[in-house]
PDB file of C-alpha atoms and ligand atoms in Angstrom:
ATOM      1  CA  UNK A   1      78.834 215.221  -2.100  1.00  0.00           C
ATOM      2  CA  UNK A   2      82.349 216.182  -1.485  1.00  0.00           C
ATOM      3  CA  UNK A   3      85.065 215.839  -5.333  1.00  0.00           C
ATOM      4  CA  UNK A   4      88.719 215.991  -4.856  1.00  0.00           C
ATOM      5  CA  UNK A   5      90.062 216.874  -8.576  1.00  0.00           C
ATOM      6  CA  UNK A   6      93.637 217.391  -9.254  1.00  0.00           C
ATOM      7  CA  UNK A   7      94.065 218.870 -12.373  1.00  0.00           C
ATOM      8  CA  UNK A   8      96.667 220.184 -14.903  1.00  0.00           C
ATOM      9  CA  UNK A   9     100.618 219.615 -15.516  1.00  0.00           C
ATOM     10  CA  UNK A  10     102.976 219.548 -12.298  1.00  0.00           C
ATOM     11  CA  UNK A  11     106.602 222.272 -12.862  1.00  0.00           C
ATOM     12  CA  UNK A  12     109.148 220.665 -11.291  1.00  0.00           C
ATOM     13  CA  UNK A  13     111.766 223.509 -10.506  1.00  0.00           C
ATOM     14  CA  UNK A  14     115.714 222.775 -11.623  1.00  0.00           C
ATOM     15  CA  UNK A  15     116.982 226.179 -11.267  1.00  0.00           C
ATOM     16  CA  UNK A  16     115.600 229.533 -10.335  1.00  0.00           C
ATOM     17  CA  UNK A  17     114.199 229.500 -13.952  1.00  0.00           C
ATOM     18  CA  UNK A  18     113.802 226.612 -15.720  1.00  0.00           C
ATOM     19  CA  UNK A  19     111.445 223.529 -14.838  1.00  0.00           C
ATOM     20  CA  UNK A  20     110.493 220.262 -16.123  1.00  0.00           C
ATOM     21  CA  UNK A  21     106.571 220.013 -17.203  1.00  0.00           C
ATOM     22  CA  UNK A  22     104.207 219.086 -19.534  1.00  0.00           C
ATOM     23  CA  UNK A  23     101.968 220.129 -22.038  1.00  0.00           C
ATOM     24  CA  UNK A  24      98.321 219.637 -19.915  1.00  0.00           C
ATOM     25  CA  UNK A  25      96.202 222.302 -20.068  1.00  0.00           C
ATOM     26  CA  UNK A  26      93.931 221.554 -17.046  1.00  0.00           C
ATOM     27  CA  UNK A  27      90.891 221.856 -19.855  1.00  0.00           C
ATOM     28  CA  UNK A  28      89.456 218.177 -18.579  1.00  0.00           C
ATOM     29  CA  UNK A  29      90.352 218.747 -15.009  1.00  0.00           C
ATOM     30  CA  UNK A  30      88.776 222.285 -14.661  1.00  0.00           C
ATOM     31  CA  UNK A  31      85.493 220.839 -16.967  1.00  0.00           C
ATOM     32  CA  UNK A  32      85.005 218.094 -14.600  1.00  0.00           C
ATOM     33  CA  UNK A  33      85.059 220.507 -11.721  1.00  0.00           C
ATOM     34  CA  UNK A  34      82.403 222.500 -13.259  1.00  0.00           C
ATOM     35  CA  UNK A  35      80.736 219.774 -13.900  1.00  0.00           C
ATOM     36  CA  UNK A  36      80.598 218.145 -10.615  1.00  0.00           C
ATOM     37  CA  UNK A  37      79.709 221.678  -9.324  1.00  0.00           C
ATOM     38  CA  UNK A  38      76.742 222.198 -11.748  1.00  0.00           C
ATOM     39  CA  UNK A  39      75.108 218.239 -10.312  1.00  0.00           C
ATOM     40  CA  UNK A  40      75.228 220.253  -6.816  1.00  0.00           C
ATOM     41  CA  UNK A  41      78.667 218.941  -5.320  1.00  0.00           C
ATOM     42  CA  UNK A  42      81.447 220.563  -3.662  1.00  0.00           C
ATOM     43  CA  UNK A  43      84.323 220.891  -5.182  1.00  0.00           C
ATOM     44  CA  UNK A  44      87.974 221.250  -4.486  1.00  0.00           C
ATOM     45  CA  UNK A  45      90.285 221.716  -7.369  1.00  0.00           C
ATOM     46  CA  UNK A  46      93.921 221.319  -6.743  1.00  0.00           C
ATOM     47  CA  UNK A  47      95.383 222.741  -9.941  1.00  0.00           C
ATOM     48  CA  UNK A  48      99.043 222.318 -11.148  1.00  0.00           C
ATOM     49  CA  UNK A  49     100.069 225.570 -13.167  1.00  0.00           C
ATOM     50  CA  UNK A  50      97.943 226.168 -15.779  1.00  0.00           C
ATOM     51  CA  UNK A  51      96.680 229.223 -18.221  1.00  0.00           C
ATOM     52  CA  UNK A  52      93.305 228.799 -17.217  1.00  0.00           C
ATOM     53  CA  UNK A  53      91.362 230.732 -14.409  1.00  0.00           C
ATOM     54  CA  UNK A  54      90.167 229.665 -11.043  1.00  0.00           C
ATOM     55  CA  UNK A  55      86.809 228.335 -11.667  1.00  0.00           C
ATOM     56  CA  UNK A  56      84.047 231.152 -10.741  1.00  0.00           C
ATOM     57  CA  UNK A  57      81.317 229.117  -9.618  1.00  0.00           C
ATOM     58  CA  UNK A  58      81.066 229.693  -5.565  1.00  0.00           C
ATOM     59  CA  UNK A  59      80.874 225.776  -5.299  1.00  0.00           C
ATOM     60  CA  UNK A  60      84.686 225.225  -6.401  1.00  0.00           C
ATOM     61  CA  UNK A  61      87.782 226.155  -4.254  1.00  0.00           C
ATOM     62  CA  UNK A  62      90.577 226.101  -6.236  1.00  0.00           C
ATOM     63  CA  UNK A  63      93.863 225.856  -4.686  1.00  0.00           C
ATOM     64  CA  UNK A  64      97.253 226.207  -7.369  1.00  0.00           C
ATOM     65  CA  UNK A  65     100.340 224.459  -6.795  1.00  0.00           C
ATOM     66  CA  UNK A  66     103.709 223.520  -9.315  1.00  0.00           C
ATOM     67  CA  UNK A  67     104.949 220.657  -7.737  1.00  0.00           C
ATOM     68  CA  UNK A  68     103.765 216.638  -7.253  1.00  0.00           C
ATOM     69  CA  UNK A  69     104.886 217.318  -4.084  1.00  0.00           C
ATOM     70  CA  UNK A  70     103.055 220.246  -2.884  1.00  0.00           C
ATOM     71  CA  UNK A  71      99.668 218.833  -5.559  1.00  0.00           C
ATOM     72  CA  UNK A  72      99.788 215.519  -3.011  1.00  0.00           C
ATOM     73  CA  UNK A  73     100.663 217.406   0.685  1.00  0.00           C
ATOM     74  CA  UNK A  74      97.316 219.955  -0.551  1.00  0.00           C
ATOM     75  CA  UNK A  75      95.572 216.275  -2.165  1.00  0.00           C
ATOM     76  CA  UNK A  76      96.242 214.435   1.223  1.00  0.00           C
ATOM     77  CA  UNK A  77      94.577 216.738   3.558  1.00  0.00           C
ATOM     78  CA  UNK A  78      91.327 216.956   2.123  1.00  0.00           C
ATOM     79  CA  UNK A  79      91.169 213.171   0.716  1.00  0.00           C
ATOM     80  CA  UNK A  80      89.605 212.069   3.860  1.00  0.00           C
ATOM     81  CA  UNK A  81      86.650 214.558   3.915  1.00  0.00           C
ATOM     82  CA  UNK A  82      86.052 213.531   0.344  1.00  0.00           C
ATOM     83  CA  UNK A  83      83.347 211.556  -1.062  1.00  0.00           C
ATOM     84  CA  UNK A  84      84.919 211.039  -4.655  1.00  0.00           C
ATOM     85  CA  UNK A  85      88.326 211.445  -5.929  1.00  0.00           C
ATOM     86  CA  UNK A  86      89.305 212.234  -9.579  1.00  0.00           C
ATOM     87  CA  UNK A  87      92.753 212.452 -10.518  1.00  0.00           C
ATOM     88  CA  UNK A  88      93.134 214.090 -13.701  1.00  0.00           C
ATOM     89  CA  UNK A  89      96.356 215.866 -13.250  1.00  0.00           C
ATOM     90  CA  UNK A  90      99.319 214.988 -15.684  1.00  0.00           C
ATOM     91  CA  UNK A  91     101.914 214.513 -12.507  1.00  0.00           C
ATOM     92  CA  UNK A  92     105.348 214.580 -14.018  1.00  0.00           C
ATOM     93  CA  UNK A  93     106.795 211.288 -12.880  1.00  0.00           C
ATOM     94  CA  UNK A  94     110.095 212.080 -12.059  1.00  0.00           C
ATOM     95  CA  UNK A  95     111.922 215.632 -10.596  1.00  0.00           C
ATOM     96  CA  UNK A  96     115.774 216.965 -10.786  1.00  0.00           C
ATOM     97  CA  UNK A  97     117.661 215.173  -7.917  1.00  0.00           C
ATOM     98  CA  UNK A  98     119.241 218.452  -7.096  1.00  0.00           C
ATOM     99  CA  UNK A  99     117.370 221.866  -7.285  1.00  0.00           C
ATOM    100  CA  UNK A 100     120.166 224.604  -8.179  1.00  0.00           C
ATOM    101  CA  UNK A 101     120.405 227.605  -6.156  1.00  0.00           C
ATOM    102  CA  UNK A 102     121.686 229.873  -8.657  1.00  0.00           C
ATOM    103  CA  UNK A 103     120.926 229.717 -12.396  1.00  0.00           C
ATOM    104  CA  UNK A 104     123.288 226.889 -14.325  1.00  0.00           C
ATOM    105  CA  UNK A 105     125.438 228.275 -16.235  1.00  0.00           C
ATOM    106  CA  UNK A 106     125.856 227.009 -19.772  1.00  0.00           C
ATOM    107  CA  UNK A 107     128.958 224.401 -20.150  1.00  0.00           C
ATOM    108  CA  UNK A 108     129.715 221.429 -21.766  1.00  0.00           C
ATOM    109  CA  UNK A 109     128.690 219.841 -24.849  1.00  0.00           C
ATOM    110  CA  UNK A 110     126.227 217.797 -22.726  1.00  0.00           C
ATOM    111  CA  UNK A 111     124.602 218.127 -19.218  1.00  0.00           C
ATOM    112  CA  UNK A 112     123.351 215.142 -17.922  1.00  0.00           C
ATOM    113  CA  UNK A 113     120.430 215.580 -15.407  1.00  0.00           C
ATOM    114  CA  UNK A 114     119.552 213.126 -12.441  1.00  0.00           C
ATOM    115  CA  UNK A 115     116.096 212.864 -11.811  1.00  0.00           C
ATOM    116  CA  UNK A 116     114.638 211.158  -8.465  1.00  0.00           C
ATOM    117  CA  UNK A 117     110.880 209.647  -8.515  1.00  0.00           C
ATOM    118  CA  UNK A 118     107.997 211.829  -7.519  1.00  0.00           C
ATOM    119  CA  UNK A 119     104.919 210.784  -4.781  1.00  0.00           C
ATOM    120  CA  UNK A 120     102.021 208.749  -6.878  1.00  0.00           C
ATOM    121  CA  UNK A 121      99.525 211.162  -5.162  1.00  0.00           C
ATOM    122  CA  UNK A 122      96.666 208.617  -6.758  1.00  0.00           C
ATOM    123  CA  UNK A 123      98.056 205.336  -5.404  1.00  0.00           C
ATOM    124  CA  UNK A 124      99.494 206.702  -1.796  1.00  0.00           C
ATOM    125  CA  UNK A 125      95.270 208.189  -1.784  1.00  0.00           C
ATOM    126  CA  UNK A 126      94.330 204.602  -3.028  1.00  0.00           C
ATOM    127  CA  UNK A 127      96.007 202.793  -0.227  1.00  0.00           C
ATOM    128  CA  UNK A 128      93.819 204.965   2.209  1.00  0.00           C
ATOM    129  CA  UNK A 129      90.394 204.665   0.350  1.00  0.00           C
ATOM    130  CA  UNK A 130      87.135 203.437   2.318  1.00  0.00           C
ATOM    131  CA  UNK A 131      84.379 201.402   0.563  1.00  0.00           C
ATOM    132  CA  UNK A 132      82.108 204.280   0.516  1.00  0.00           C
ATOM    133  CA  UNK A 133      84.654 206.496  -1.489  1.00  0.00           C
ATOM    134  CA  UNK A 134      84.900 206.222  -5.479  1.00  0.00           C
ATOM    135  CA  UNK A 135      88.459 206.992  -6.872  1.00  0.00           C
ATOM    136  CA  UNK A 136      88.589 207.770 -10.771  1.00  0.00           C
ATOM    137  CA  UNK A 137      91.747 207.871 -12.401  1.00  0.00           C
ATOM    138  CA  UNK A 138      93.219 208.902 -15.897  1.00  0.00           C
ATOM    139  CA  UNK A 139      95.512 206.800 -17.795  1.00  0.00           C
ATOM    140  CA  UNK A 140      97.056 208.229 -21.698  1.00  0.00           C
ATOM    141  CA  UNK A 141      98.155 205.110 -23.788  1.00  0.00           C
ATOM    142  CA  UNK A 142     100.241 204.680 -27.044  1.00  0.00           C
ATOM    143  CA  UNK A 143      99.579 200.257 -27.118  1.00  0.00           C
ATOM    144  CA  UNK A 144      97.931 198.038 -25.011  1.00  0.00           C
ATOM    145  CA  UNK A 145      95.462 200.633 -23.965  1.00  0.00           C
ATOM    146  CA  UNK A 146      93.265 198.235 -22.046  1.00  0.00           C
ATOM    147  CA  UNK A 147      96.133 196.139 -20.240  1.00  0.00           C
ATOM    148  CA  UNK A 148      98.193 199.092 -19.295  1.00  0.00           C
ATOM    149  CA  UNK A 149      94.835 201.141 -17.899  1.00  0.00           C
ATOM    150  CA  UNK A 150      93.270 198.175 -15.886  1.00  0.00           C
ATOM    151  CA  UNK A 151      96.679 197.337 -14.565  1.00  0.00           C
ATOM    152  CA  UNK A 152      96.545 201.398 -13.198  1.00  0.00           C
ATOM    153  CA  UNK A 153      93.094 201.044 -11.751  1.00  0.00           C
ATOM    154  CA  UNK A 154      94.251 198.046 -10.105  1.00  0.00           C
ATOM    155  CA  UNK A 155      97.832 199.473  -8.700  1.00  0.00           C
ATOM    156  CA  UNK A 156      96.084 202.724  -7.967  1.00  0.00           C
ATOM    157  CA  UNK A 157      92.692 201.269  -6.208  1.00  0.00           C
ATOM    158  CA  UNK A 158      90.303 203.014  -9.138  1.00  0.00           C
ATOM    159  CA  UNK A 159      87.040 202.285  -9.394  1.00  0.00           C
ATOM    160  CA  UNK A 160      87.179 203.971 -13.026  1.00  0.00           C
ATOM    161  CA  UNK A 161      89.476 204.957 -15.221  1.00  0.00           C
ATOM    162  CA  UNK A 162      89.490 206.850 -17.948  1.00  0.00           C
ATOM    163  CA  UNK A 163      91.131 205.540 -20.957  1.00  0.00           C
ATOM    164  CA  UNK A 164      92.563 208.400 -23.498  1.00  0.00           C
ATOM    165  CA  UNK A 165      94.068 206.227 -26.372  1.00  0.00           C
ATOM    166  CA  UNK A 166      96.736 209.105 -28.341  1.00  0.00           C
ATOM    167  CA  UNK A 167      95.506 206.653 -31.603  1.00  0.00           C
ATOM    168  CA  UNK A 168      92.687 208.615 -31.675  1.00  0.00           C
ATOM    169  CA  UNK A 169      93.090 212.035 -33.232  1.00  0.00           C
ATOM    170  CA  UNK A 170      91.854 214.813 -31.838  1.00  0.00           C
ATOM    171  CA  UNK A 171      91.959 213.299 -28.532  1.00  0.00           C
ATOM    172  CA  UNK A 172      94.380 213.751 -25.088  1.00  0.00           C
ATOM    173  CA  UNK A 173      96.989 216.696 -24.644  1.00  0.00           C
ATOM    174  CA  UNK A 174      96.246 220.248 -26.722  1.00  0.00           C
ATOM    175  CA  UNK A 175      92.727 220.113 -27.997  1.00  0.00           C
ATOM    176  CA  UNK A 176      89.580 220.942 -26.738  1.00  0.00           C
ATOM    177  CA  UNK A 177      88.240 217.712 -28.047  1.00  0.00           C
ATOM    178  CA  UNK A 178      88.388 214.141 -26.378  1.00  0.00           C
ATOM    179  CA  UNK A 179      88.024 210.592 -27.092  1.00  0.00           C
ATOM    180  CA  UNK A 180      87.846 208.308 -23.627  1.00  0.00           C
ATOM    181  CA  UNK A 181      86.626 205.003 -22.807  1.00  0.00           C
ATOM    182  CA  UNK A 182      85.734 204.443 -19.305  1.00  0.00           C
ATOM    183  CA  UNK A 183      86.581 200.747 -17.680  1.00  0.00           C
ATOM    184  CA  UNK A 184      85.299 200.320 -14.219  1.00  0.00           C
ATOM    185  CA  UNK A 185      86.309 197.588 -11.602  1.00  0.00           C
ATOM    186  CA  UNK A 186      83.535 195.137 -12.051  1.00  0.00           C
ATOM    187  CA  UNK A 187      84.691 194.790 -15.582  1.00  0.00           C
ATOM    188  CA  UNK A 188      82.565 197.196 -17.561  1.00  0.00           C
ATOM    189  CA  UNK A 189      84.134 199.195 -20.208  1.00  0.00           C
ATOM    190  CA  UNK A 190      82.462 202.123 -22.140  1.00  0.00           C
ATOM    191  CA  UNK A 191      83.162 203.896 -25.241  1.00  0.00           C
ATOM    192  CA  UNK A 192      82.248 207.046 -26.504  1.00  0.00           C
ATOM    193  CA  UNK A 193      82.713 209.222 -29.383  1.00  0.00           C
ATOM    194  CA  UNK A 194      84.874 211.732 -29.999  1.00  0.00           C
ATOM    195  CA  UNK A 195      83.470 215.222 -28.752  1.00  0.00           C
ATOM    196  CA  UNK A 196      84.186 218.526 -26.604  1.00  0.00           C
ATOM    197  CA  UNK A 197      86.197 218.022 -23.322  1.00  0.00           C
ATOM    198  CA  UNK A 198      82.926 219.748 -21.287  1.00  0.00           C
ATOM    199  CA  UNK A 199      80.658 217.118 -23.044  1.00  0.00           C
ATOM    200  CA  UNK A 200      83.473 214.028 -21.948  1.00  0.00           C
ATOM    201  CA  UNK A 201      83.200 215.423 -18.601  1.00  0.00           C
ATOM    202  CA  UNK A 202      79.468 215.230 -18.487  1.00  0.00           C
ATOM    203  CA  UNK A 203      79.584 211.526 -19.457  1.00  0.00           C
ATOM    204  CA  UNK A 204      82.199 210.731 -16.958  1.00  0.00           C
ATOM    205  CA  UNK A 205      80.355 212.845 -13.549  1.00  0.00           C
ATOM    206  CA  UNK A 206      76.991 210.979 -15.282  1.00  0.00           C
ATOM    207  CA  UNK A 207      78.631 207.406 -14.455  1.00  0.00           C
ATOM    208  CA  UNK A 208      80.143 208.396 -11.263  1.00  0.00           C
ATOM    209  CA  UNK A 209      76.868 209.227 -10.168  1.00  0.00           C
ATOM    210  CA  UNK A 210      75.320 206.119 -11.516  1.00  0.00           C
ATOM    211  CA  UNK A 211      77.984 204.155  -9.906  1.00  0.00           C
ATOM    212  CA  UNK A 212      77.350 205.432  -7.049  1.00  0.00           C
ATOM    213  CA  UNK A 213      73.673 205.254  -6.835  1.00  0.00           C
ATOM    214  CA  UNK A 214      72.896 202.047  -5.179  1.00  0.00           C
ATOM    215  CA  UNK A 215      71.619 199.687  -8.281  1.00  0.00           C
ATOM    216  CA  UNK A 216      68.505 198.380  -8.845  1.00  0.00           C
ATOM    217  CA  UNK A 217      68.070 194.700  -8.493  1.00  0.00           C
TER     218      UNK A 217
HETATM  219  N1  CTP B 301      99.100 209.976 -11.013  1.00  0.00           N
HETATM  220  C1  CTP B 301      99.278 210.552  -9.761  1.00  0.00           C
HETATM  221  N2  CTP B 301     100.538 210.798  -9.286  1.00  0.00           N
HETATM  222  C2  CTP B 301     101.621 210.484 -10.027  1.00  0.00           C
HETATM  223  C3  CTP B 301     101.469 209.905 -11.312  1.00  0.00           C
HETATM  224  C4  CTP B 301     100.182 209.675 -11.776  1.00  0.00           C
HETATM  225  O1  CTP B 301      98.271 210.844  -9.082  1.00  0.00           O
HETATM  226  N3  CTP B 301     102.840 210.731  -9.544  1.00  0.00           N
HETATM  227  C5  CTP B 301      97.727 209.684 -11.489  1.00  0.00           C
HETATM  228  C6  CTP B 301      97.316 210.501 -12.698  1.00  0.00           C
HETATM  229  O2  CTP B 301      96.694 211.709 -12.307  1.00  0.00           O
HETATM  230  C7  CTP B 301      96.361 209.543 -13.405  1.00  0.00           C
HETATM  231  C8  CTP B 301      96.902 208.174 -13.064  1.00  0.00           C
HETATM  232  O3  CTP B 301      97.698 208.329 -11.888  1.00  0.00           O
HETATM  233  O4  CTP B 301      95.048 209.612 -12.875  1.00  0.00           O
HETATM  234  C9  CTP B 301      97.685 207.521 -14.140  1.00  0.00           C
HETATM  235  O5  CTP B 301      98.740 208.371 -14.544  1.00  0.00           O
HETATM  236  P1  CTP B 301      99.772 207.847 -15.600  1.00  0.00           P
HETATM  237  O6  CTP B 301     100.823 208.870 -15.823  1.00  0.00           O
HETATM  238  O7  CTP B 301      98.992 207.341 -16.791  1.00  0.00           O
HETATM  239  O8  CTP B 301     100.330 206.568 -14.815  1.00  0.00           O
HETATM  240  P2  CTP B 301     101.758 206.191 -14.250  1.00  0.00           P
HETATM  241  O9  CTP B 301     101.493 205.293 -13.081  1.00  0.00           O
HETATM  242  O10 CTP B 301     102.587 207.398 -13.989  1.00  0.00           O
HETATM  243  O11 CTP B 301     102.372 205.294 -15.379  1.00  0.00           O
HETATM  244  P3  CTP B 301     103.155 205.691 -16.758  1.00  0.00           P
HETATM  245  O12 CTP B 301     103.334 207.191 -16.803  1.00  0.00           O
HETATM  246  O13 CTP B 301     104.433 204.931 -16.679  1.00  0.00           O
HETATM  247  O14 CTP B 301     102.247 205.170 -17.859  1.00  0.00           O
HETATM  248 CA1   CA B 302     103.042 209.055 -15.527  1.00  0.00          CA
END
């Protein structure tokens, strides 16, 4: 078994020293690697920047960009080869219109930035995904966590996706803890408790694999 995982925040550059990110820390991303690698799979992790290092188990090649960009030109080349796809990688939606050659200098009272939309690496995938391939996706909700995550695994092609509600302490950007509830295309949805990010990402490689497994009749 071939996993595709993108993982961590995407820098998207507006001068030679400033950038626009996010606060991922790769944590679920890099424990879902691991974990995929430890059930025998191989693994390629395509890993925004994060403070975390490359994974040292000989089954995971990890490959570091910053940008959505450069995350979905590495993402698209190996998405073919791939038996399962899991996008946990906080993409920054949007990047500066205009990268700046030289530092900006300070001004104004205000600067107003123009931002441009970035690739949806998990939708352009989902538009080439065979019946044989499983996509899993992420989606982080404030309200209507169940709406706005099936509507995702719809626009995206998921056959999963993992719900992180930010209602739930403890859970989503920062911690090593997570709370997730898994909904999958034929309409099954899964909750679990609250626990350690490596223990979420044995539940979630434990139904990918069942998933996968034909089912018994
Ligand atoms: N995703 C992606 N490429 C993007 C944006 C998102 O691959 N440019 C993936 C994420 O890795 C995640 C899923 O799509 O698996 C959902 O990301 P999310 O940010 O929740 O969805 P968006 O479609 O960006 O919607 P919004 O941020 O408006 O909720
Ligand atoms: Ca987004």
């Amino acid at each position: 078994m071939r996993v595709l995982i993108t993982a961590g925040p995407t820098y998207e550059p507006l001068d030679p020293v400033r950038f626009i990110g996010n606060h991922s820390t790769g944590k679920m991303g890099y424990a879902l690697a691991e974990t995929f690698a430890a059930e025998g799979a191989e693994v390629l992790l395509i890993s925004g920047p994060t403070n975390l290092p490359d994974p040292s188990n000989a089954r995971i090649q990890t490959v570091r960009v910053q940008t959505a960009q450069e995350m979905y030109e590495a993402a698209v080349v190996e998405a073919a080869a791939a038996d399962v796809w899991v996008f946990a990688a906080a993409v920054a939606d949007y990047r500066p219109a205009q990268v700046a050659e030289q530092k900006i200098k300070k001004a104004g009272e205000t600067l107003t930035l123009e931002l441009v939309k970035n690739v949806d690496i998990a939708a352009e995938l989902g538009k080439t995904k065979r019946p044989e391939q499983f996509s899993v996706g992420f989606a982080l909700e404030t309200e209507n966590e169940h709406a706005h995550a099936l509507g995702k695994l719809q626009r995206k092609n998921f056959d999963m996706v993992v719900l992180n509600s930010l209602r739930d302490a403890g859970a989503g950007f920062r911690h090593d803890t997570n709370k997730v509830t898994l909904l999958d295309a034929d309409g099954r949805i899964t909750t679990f408790e609250l626990k350690a990010k490596t223990d979420v990402a044995r539940d979630i490689v434990r139904s990918v694999l069942a998933r996968r497994l034909p089912q018994p009749h």
